[in-house]
Amino acid sequence: MISSLEYNTERNQLVIPEYGRHIQKLVEHCRALETKEERNRMATAIIGVMGNLNPHLRDVADFQHKLWDQLFVIANFDLDVESPYPIPDKEVLAARPVRMSYPQKRPRYRFYGNNIQSMINIALGWEKGEKREALSYIIANHMKKSFLNWNKDSVDDAVIFKHLFELSNGEINLAAKEEDLLESKSLIYRNTSSNRVSNNNHRHHKKGGRSSNNNNNRRRRN
């Protein structure tokens, strides 16, 4: 009896480990059948067993198509049966995807982020007028807020205007305008107040949940 035992090191490597050793043995036995009718019947039966192993995927589109593709993958594409779907190409499945180039964005001022440059490009695409000027001030205030996140001290508006002038290649010059940006205190207060509101809502939600549980416990005790 000891001589009939099989060790994993002596067995063939599992092609799709999710289906286990028995499915792979069934596929190997199906390949060894002599007549095509027998192979077709057994292949259909194997597809049924594979589907039962994944009942949660039956509602997925093309579920049967995926099972037949996996059957040919387990058989190493060496299975002469009639498939209701086109037989997958081994070379296509084994081909590596085209390597995508990683976007290398190196902003001049990293503390502003990449979105600021996108916003500036959008503003440059607008016609000069009140709307473009209003958007420019919105961008400048957002730049000031981002600068304060990086440096908690106050920042001069002239610094923001200079950076915006450089990032826009000299197209947006708010230094020549008489309007000032929002004060640093108000920008910092907005950040802290928004965080406090979110934390209070989270705490209030927890307190409400506890009170409802306490009321339920009181009712059960009564």
XYZ file of C-alpha atoms in Angstrom:
222
model
C 0.000 0.000 0.000
C 2.869 2.353 0.687
C 4.161 1.903 -2.863
C 0.787 3.130 -4.257
C 0.967 6.458 -2.423
C 1.564 9.573 -4.489
C 3.434 12.619 -3.332
C 2.845 16.108 -4.657
C 6.449 16.267 -5.810
C 5.795 13.303 -8.116
C 2.547 14.697 -9.573
C 2.087 17.041 -12.473
C 1.951 20.710 -11.636
C -1.540 22.113 -11.298
C -2.385 24.414 -14.169
C -5.248 26.168 -12.351
C -4.887 25.378 -8.630
C -8.351 26.774 -7.854
C -9.975 23.681 -9.371
C -7.801 21.191 -7.539
C -6.177 17.907 -8.473
C -9.368 15.967 -9.314
C -10.474 18.303 -12.094
C -7.057 18.105 -13.683
C -7.131 14.317 -13.535
C -10.564 14.306 -15.153
C -9.265 16.490 -17.951
C -6.269 14.206 -18.455
C -8.587 11.201 -18.577
C -10.783 13.019 -21.077
C -7.794 13.599 -23.335
C -6.993 9.866 -23.243
C -10.433 8.735 -24.429
C -10.440 7.168 -27.889
C -13.634 8.400 -29.503
C -14.632 12.024 -29.896
C -18.167 11.310 -28.710
C -16.859 10.075 -25.381
C -14.603 13.100 -25.064
C -17.496 15.466 -25.819
C -19.708 13.855 -23.170
C -16.982 13.907 -20.555
C -15.954 17.465 -21.389
C -19.557 18.612 -20.899
C -19.680 16.767 -17.574
C -16.400 18.399 -16.477
C -17.799 21.827 -17.351
C -20.788 21.080 -15.114
C -18.529 20.137 -12.214
C -16.408 23.251 -12.724
C -19.555 25.360 -12.675
C -20.710 23.755 -9.430
C -17.406 24.660 -7.824
C -18.148 28.338 -8.536
C -21.924 28.780 -8.102
C -21.561 32.465 -7.211
C -20.282 33.194 -10.727
C -23.196 31.700 -12.633
C -24.857 35.091 -13.043
C -21.702 36.574 -14.550
C -21.862 37.264 -18.269
C -20.090 34.685 -20.479
C -19.636 32.360 -17.512
C -19.859 29.221 -19.673
C -17.428 30.735 -22.152
C -14.886 31.258 -19.387
C -15.298 27.676 -18.181
C -14.610 26.268 -21.641
C -11.542 28.492 -21.991
C -10.271 27.274 -18.631
C -10.904 23.672 -19.687
C -8.606 24.086 -22.685
C -6.024 25.829 -20.521
C -5.996 22.898 -18.087
C -5.648 20.511 -21.048
C -2.689 22.561 -22.324
C -4.759 23.291 -25.468
C -4.493 19.628 -26.447
C -8.123 18.518 -26.265
C -10.038 17.395 -29.340
C -13.655 18.172 -28.434
C -16.459 20.226 -29.930
C -16.683 23.477 -28.007
C -19.703 25.803 -28.295
C -17.256 28.705 -28.237
C -14.120 29.508 -30.249
C -11.083 27.696 -28.926
C -8.662 30.174 -27.337
C -5.283 30.710 -28.903
C -2.379 29.640 -26.706
C -0.042 32.288 -28.080
C -2.548 35.068 -27.458
C -3.095 34.031 -23.843
C 0.624 33.604 -23.218
C 1.510 36.954 -24.758
C 2.565 39.655 -22.330
C 0.670 42.933 -22.326
C 2.321 45.995 -23.764
C 4.251 47.793 -21.073
C 2.672 51.117 -20.243
C 4.868 54.103 -19.684
C 4.549 55.557 -16.217
C 3.557 59.228 -16.359
C 6.555 61.187 -15.192
C 5.189 64.471 -13.924
C 7.643 66.625 -12.103
C 5.944 69.868 -11.125
C 8.087 72.905 -10.513
C 6.517 73.366 -7.078
C 5.557 69.990 -5.656
C 3.570 71.347 -2.730
C 0.917 72.576 -5.189
C 0.410 69.162 -6.774
C -0.244 68.225 -10.394
C -3.894 69.276 -10.405
C -2.958 72.938 -10.110
C -1.155 72.813 -13.444
C -4.216 71.185 -15.030
C -6.429 73.936 -13.637
C -4.047 76.593 -14.963
C -4.095 75.001 -18.426
C -7.893 75.078 -18.396
C -7.871 78.742 -17.419
C -5.462 79.526 -20.251
C -7.892 77.936 -22.690
C -10.623 80.397 -21.762
C -11.042 83.791 -23.368
C -9.746 86.737 -21.386
C -12.504 88.292 -19.342
C -14.298 88.204 -16.008
C -14.756 84.418 -15.948
C -11.089 83.733 -16.624
C -10.040 86.289 -14.021
C -12.429 84.783 -11.438
C -11.052 81.294 -12.155
C -7.514 82.643 -11.829
C -8.273 83.966 -8.344
C -9.851 80.639 -7.377
C -6.685 78.880 -8.504
C -4.517 81.372 -6.620
C -6.509 80.882 -3.395
C -6.214 77.120 -3.780
C -2.470 77.516 -4.298
C -2.291 79.568 -1.143
C -4.176 76.913 0.791
C -1.823 74.204 -0.517
C 1.176 76.346 0.383
C -0.143 76.715 3.940
C -0.523 72.958 4.227
C 3.157 72.660 3.404
C 4.235 75.686 5.450
C 1.999 76.580 8.411
C 3.356 80.129 8.583
C 1.679 82.956 6.727
C 2.512 83.437 3.064
C 2.622 86.667 1.121
C 0.237 87.022 -1.807
C 3.148 88.227 -3.929
C 4.719 84.771 -3.655
C 1.545 83.091 -4.903
C 1.192 85.600 -7.749
C 4.799 84.997 -8.747
C 4.383 81.206 -8.773
C 1.146 81.468 -10.743
C 2.870 83.759 -13.236
C 5.655 81.209 -13.713
C 3.357 78.180 -13.980
C 1.218 79.942 -16.584
C 4.281 80.959 -18.628
C 3.542 84.615 -18.020
C -0.074 84.432 -19.183
C -1.720 85.040 -15.798
C -0.452 88.067 -13.898
C -2.547 88.813 -10.829
C 0.163 90.983 -9.302
C -0.995 93.843 -11.523
C -4.502 93.594 -10.048
C -5.620 95.415 -6.933
C -7.594 92.495 -5.478
C -6.011 90.469 -2.683
C -6.334 86.801 -1.902
C -8.089 85.352 1.111
C -6.341 85.759 4.425
C -4.214 82.897 5.677
C -6.219 82.630 8.886
C -9.463 82.078 7.005
C -7.921 79.380 4.805
C -6.443 77.576 7.805
C -9.740 77.935 9.683
C -11.648 76.399 6.796
C -9.399 73.338 6.813
C -9.639 72.849 10.564
C -13.390 73.525 10.695
C -14.117 71.025 7.922
C -12.119 68.387 9.780
C -13.982 69.162 13.003
C -17.365 68.872 11.280
C -16.473 65.474 9.802
C -15.183 64.244 13.174
C -18.271 65.515 15.006
C -20.566 63.818 12.519
C -18.677 60.584 12.994
C -18.877 60.860 16.769
C -22.557 61.800 16.647
C -23.244 58.748 14.522
C -21.504 56.544 17.071
C -23.360 58.115 19.982
C -26.670 57.671 18.239
C -25.917 54.016 17.655
C -25.040 53.491 21.307
C -28.166 55.224 22.561
C -30.397 53.098 20.353
C -28.712 49.973 21.646
C -29.151 51.153 25.230
C -32.847 51.812 24.611
C -33.265 48.347 23.155
C -31.541 46.831 26.181
C -33.801 48.780 28.529
C -36.875 47.547 26.707
C -35.718 43.968 26.950
C -35.059 44.320 30.664
C -38.494 45.793 31.239
